[in-house]
Tab-separated table of C-alpha atoms in Angstrom:
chain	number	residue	atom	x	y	z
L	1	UNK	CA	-18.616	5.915	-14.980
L	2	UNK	CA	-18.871	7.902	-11.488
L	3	UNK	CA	-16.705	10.422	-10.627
L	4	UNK	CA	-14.487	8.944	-7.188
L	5	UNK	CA	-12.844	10.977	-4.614
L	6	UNK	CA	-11.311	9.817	-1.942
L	7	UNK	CA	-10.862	11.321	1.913
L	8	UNK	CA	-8.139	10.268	4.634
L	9	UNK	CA	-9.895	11.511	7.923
L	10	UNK	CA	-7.601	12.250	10.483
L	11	UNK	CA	-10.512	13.296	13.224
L	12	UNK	CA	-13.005	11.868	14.036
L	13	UNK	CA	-11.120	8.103	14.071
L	14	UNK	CA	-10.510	5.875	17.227
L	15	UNK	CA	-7.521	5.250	19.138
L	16	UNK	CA	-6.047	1.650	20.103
L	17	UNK	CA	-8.244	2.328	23.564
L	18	UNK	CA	-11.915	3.084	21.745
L	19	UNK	CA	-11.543	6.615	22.450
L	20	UNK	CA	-12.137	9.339	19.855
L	21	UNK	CA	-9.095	11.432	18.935
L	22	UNK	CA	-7.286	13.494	16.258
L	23	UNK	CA	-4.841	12.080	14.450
L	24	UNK	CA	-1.058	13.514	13.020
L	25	UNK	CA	-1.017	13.382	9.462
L	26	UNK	CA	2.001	11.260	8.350
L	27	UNK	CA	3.955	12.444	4.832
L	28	UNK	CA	4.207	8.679	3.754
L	29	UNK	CA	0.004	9.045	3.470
L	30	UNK	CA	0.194	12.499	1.946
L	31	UNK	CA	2.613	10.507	-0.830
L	32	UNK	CA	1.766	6.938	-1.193
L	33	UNK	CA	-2.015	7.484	-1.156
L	34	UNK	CA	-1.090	10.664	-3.854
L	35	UNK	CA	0.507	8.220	-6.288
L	36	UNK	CA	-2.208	5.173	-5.552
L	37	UNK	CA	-5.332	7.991	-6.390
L	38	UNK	CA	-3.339	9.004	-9.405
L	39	UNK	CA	-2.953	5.650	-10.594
L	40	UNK	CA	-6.501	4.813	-10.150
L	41	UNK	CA	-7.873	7.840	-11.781
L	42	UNK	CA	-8.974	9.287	-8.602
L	43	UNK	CA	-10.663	12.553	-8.921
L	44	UNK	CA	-9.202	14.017	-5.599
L	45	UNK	CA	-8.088	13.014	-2.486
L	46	UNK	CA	-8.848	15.075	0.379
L	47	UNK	CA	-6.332	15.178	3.110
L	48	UNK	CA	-9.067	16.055	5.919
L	49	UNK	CA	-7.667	17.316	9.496
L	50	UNK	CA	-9.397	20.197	12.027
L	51	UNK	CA	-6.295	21.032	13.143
L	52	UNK	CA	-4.931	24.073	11.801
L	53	UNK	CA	-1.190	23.755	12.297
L	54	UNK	CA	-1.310	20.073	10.608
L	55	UNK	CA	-3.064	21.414	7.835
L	56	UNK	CA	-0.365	24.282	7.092
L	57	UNK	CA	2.604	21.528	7.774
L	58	UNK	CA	0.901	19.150	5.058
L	59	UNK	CA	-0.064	22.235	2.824
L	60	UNK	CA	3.821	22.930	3.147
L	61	UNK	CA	4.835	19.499	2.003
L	62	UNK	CA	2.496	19.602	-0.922
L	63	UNK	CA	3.151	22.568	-2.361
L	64	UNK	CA	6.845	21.491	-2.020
L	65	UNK	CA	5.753	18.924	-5.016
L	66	UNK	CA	2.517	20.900	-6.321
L	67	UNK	CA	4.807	24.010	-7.185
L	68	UNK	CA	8.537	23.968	-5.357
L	69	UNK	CA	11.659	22.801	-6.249
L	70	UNK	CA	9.792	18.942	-5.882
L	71	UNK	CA	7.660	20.210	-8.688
L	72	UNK	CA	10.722	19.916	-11.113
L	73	UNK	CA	12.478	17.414	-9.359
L	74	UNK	CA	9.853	14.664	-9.735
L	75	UNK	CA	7.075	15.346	-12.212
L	76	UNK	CA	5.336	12.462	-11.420
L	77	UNK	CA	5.144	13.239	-8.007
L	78	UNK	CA	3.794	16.417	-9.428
L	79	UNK	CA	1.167	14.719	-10.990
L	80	UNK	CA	-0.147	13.009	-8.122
L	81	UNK	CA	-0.108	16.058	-5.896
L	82	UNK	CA	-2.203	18.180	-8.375
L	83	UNK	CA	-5.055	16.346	-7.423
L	84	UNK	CA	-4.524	16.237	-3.387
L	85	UNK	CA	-6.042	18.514	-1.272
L	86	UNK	CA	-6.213	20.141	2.388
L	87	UNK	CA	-9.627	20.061	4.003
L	88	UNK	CA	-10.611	21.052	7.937
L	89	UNK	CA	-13.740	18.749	7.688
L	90	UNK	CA	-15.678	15.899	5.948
L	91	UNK	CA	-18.417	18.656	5.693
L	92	UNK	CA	-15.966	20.941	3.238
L	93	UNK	CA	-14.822	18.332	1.180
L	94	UNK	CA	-17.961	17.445	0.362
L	95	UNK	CA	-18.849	21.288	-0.408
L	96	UNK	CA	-15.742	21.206	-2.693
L	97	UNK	CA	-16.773	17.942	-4.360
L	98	UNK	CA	-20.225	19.149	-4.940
L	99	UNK	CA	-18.900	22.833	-6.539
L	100	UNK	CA	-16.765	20.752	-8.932
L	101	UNK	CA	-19.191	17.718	-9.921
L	102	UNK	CA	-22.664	19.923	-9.067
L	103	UNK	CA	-24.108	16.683	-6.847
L	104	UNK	CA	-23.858	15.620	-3.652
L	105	UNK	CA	-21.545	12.615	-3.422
L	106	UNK	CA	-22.222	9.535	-2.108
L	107	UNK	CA	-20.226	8.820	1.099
L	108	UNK	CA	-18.689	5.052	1.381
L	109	UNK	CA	-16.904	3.809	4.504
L	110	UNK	CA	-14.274	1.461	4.735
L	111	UNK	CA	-12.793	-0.218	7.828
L	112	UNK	CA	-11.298	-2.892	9.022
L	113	UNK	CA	-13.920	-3.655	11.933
L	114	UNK	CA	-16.807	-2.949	9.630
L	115	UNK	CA	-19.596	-5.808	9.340
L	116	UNK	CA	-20.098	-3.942	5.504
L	117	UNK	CA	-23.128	-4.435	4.006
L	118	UNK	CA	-21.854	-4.164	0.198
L	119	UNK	CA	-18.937	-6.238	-1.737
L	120	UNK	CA	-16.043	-4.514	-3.877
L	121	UNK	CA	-17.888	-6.761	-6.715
L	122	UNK	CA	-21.385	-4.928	-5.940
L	123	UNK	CA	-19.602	-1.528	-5.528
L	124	UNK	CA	-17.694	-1.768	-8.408
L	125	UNK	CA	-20.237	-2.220	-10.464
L	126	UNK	CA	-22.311	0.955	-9.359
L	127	UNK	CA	-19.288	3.388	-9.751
L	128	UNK	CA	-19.273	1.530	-13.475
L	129	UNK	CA	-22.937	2.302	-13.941
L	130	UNK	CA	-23.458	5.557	-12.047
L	131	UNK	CA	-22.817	9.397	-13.249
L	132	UNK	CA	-22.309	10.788	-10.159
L	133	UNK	CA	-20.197	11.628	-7.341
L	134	UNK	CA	-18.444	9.107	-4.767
L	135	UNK	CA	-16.432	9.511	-1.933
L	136	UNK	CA	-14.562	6.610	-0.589
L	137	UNK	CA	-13.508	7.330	3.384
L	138	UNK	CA	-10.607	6.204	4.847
L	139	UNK	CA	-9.573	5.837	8.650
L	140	UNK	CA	-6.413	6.720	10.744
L	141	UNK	CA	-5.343	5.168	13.759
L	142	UNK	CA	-8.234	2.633	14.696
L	143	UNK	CA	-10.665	3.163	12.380
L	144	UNK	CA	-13.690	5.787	11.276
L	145	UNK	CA	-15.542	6.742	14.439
L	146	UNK	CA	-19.251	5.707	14.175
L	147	UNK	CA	-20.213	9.088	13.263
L	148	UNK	CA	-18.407	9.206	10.410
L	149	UNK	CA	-20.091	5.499	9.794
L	150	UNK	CA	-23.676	6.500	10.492
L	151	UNK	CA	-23.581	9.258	7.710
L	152	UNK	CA	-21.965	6.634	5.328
L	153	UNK	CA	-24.718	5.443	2.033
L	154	UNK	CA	-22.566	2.204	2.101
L	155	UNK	CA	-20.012	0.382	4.257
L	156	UNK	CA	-17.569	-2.046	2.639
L	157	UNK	CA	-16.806	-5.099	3.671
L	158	UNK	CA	-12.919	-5.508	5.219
L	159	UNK	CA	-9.691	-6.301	3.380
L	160	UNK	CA	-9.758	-10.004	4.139
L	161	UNK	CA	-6.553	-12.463	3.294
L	162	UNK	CA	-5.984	-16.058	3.710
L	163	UNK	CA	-4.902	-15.289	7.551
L	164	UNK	CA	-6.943	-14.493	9.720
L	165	UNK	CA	-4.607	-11.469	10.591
L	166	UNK	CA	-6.250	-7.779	9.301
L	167	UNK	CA	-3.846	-5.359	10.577
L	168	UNK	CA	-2.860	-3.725	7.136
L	169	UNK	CA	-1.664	0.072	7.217
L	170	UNK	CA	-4.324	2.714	5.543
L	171	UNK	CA	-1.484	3.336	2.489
L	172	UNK	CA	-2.021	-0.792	1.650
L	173	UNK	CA	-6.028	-0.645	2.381
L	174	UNK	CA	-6.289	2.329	-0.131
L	175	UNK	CA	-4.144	0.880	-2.795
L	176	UNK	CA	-5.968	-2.331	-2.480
L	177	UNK	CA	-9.390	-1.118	-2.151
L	178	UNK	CA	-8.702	0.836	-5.798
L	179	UNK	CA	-7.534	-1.930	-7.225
L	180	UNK	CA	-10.345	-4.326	-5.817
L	181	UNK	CA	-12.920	-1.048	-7.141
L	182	UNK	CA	-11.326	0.381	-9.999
L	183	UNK	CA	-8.086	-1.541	-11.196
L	184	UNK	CA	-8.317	-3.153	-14.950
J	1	UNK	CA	-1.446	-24.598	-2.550
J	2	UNK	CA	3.005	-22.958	-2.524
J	3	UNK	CA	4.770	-21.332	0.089
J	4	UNK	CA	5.060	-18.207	-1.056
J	5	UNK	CA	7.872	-15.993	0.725
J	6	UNK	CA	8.626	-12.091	-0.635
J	7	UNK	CA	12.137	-9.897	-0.914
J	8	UNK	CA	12.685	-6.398	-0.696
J	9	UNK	CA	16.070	-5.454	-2.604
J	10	UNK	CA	17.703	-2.768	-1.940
J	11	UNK	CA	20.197	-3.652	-4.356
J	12	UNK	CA	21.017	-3.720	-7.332
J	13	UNK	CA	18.386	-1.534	-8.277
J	14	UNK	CA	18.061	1.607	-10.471
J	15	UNK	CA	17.977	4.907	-9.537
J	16	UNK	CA	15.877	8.044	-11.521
J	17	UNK	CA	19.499	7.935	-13.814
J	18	UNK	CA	19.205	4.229	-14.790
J	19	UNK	CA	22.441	4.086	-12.539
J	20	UNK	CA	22.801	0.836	-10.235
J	21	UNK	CA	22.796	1.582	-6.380
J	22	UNK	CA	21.618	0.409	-3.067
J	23	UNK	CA	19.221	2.414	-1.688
J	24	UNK	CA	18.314	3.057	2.363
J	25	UNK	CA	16.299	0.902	4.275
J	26	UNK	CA	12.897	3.047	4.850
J	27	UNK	CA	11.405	2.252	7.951
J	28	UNK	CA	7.527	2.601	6.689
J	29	UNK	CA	9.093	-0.146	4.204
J	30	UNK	CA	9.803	-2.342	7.303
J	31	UNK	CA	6.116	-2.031	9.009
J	32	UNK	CA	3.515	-1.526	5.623
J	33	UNK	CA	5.175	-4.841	3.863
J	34	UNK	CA	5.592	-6.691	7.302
J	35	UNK	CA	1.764	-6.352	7.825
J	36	UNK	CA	0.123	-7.004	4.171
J	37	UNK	CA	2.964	-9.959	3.908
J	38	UNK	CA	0.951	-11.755	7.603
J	39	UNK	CA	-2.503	-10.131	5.911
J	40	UNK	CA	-1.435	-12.509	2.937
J	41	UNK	CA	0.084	-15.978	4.432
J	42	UNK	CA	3.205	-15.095	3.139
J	43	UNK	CA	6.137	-17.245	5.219
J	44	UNK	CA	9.049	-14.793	5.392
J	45	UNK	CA	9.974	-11.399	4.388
J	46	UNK	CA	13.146	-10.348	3.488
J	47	UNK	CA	14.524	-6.975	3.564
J	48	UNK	CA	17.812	-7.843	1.592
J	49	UNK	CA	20.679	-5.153	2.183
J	50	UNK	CA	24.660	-5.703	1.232
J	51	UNK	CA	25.493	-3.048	3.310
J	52	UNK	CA	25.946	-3.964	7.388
J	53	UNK	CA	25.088	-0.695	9.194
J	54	UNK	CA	21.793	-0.567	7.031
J	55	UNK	CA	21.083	-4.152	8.777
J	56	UNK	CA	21.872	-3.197	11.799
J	57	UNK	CA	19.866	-0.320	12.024
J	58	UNK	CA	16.626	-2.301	10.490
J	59	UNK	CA	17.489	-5.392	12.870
J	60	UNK	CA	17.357	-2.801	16.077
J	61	UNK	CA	13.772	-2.176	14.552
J	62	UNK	CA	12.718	-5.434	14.402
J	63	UNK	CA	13.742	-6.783	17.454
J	64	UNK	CA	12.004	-3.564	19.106
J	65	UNK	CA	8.885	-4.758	18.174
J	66	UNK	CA	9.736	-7.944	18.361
J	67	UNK	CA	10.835	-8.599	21.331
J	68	UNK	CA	11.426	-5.555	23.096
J	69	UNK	CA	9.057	-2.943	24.468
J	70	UNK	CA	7.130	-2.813	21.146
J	71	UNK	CA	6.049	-6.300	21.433
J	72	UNK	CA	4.065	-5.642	24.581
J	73	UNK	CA	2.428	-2.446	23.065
J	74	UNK	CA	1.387	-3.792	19.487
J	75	UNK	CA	0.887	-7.164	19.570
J	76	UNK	CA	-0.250	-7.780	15.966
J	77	UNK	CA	2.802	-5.845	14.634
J	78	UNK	CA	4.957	-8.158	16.790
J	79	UNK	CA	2.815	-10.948	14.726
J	80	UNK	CA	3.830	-8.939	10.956
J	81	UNK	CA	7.668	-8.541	12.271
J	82	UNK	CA	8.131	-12.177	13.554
J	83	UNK	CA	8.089	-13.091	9.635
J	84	UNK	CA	10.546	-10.729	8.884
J	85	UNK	CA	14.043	-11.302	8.436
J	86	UNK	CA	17.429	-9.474	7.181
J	87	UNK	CA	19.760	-10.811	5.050
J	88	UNK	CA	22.892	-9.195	2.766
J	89	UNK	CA	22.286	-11.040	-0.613
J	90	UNK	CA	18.770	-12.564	-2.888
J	91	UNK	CA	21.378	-16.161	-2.665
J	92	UNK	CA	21.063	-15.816	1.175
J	93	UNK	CA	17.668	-15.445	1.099
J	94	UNK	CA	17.218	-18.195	-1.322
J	95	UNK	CA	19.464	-20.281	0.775
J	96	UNK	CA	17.183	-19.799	3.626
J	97	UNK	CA	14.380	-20.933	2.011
J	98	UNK	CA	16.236	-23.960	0.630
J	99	UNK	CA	16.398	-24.251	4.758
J	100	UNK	CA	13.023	-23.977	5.265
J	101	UNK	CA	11.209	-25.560	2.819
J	102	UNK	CA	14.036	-28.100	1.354
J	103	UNK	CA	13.640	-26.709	-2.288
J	104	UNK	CA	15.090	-24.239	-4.638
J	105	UNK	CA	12.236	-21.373	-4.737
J	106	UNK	CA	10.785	-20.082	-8.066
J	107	UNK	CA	11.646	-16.644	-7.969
J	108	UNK	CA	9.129	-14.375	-9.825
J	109	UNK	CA	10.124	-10.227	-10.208
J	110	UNK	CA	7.945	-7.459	-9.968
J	111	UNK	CA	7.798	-3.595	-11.542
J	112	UNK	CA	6.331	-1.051	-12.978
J	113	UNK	CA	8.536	-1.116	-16.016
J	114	UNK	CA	8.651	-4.787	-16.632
J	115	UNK	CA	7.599	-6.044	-20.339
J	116	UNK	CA	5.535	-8.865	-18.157
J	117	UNK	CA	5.154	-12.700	-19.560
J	118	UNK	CA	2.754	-13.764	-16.998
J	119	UNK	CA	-0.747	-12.357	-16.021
J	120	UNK	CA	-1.487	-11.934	-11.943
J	121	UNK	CA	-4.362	-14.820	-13.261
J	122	UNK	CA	-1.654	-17.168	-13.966
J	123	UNK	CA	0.557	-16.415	-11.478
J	124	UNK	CA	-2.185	-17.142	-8.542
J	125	UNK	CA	-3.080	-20.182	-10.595
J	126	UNK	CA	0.773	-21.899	-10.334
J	127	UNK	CA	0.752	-20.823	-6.787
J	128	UNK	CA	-2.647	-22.750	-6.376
J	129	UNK	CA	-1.438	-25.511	-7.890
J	130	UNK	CA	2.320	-26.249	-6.962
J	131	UNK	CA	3.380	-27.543	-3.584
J	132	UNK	CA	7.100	-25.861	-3.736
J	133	UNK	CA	8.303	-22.180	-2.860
J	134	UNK	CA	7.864	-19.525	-4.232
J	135	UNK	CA	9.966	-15.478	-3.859
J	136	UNK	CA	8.740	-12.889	-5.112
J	137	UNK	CA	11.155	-9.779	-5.534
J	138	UNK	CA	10.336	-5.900	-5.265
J	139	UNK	CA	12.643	-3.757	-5.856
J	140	UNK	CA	13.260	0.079	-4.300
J	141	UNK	CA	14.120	3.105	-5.968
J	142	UNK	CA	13.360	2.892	-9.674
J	143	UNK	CA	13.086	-0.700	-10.119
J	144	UNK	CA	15.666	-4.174	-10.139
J	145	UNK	CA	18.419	-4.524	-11.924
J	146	UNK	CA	18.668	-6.625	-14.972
J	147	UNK	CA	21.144	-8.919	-13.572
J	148	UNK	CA	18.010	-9.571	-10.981
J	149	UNK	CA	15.346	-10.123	-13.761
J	150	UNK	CA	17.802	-12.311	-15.424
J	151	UNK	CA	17.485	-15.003	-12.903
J	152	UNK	CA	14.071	-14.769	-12.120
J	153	UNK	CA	11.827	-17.718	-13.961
J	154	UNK	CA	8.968	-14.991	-14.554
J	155	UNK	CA	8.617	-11.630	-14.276
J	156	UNK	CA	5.142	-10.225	-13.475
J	157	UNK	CA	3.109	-7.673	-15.504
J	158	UNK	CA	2.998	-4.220	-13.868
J	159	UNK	CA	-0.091	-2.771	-12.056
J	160	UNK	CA	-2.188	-0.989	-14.402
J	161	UNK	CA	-5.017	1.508	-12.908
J	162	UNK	CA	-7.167	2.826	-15.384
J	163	UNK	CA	-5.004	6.070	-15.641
J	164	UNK	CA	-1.571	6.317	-17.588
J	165	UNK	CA	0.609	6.792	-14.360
J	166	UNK	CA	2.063	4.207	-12.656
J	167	UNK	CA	4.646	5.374	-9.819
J	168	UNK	CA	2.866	3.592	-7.102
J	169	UNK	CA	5.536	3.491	-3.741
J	170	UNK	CA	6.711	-0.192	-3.450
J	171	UNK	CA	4.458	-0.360	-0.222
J	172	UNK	CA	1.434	-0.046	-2.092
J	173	UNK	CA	2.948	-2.054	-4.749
J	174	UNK	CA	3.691	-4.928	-2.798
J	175	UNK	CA	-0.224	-5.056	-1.046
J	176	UNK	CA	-2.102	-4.644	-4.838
J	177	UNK	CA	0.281	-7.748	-5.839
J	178	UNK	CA	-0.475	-9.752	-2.665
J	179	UNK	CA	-3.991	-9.063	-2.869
J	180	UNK	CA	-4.196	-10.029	-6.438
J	181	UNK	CA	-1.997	-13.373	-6.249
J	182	UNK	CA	-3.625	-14.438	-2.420
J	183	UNK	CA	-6.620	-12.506	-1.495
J	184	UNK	CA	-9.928	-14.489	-1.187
């Protein structure tokens, strides 16, 4: 069974215009994707922003549950917060990923625009038949910018439901997209 | 193939005591379950609430995006809200649906906790199969009330990820059952 981490990129993502921009990081994705990595056995999830002063408000909040008063409060929020993680770029949590598993992870995009080239049935199966690494990517605002997606190994194909609506927040395309991958 | 509507309760649920309480209206609660409820066909979402000012203040949301300036900016979450809906009590929700559809809806509960007697397998395969309506209920802060699962016809076994933990937020709850019971 591979080893799966998963990153929430804040920069480099698109806006609602097409335009490349830095996202805020939002504390319901610091918690809900927490708990949904925990519950999947996620390795780590990498909160991943450039921006300095978002990093030290979100390293604030966590160590409010990693190690504060939210520590004791709510061990199972605890728990889920142990295994998030502040990162500047996709660059060091890769670095990190490859210090802890000693290979270089493979890097899978998700989106809802993507055309993806692989199925959650395909996918699942290689994280059940490979040793190594994988790093599942995750999109803010509009979606992974494309040069994010041109350094991806794979691109999954897009939450689809009966409607033809796909508008689902990034918390509900995470939880799903562990469930589809690695839920029993 | 059943219509199949959804309910937020916000009470009677438990809180981390095992006490029974109505919790707050969360705003992320509003949008994330508003958008994987249109992702999924699902006819109507109800965020039930007893208490007045808590509907008020979730109905000023709603009709921000929509019909007020919210509409204009984000049309697809206009699309999620216009399939949302308020009400004080699960009986005026039911008696909606009895509106609606012109039948008495199944009503199935969810959570983490639940000793569940039917499998998400069997579930999707009633929905397939009936032609009538069908609720399903989440409940906030630690989980309905048995005076809730009491009435329901089924209650639903919890989301298991391979892991022991399961505190998954209610929003990423509610997307992992859609996608299991409706996703293609």
């Amino acid at each position: 069974m591979a080893d799966v981490y998963i990153a929430l990129l804040h920069y480099p993502v698109y806006n609602r215009s097409g335009a490349v921009v830095t996202t805020s990081v939002a504390n319901m994705d610091i918690h809900d994707i927490a708990r949904a990595a925990r519950t999947y056995g996620i390795k780590k999830y990498y909160i991943v922003t450039p921006l300095a002063a978002q990093r030290k408000l979100a390293g604030d909040i966590l160590r409010h549950w990693q190690t504060g008063y939210g520590a004791r409060f709510n061990s199972s929020r605890r728990e889920a917060f142990a295994i998030t993680d502040l990162c500047a770029t996709l660059d060091d949590a890769m670095g990190d990923i490859a210090s802890l598993s000693g290979c270089t992870a493979r890097l899978v995009a998700t989106g809802a625009r993507l055309r993806g080239r692989i199925s959650y049935a395909e996918l699942r199966e290689k994280l059940r038949e490979h040793s190594g690494a994988w790093l599942l990517l995750f999109g803010t605002g509009s979606g992974l910018a494309v040069e994010i997606l041109d350094r991806a190994d794979y691109s999954l194909q897009p939450i689809k439901g009966p409607a033809e609506y796909n508008h689902l927040s990034v918390r509900s395309a995470v939880a799903i997209t562990l469930d589809r991958l690695l839920g029993i």
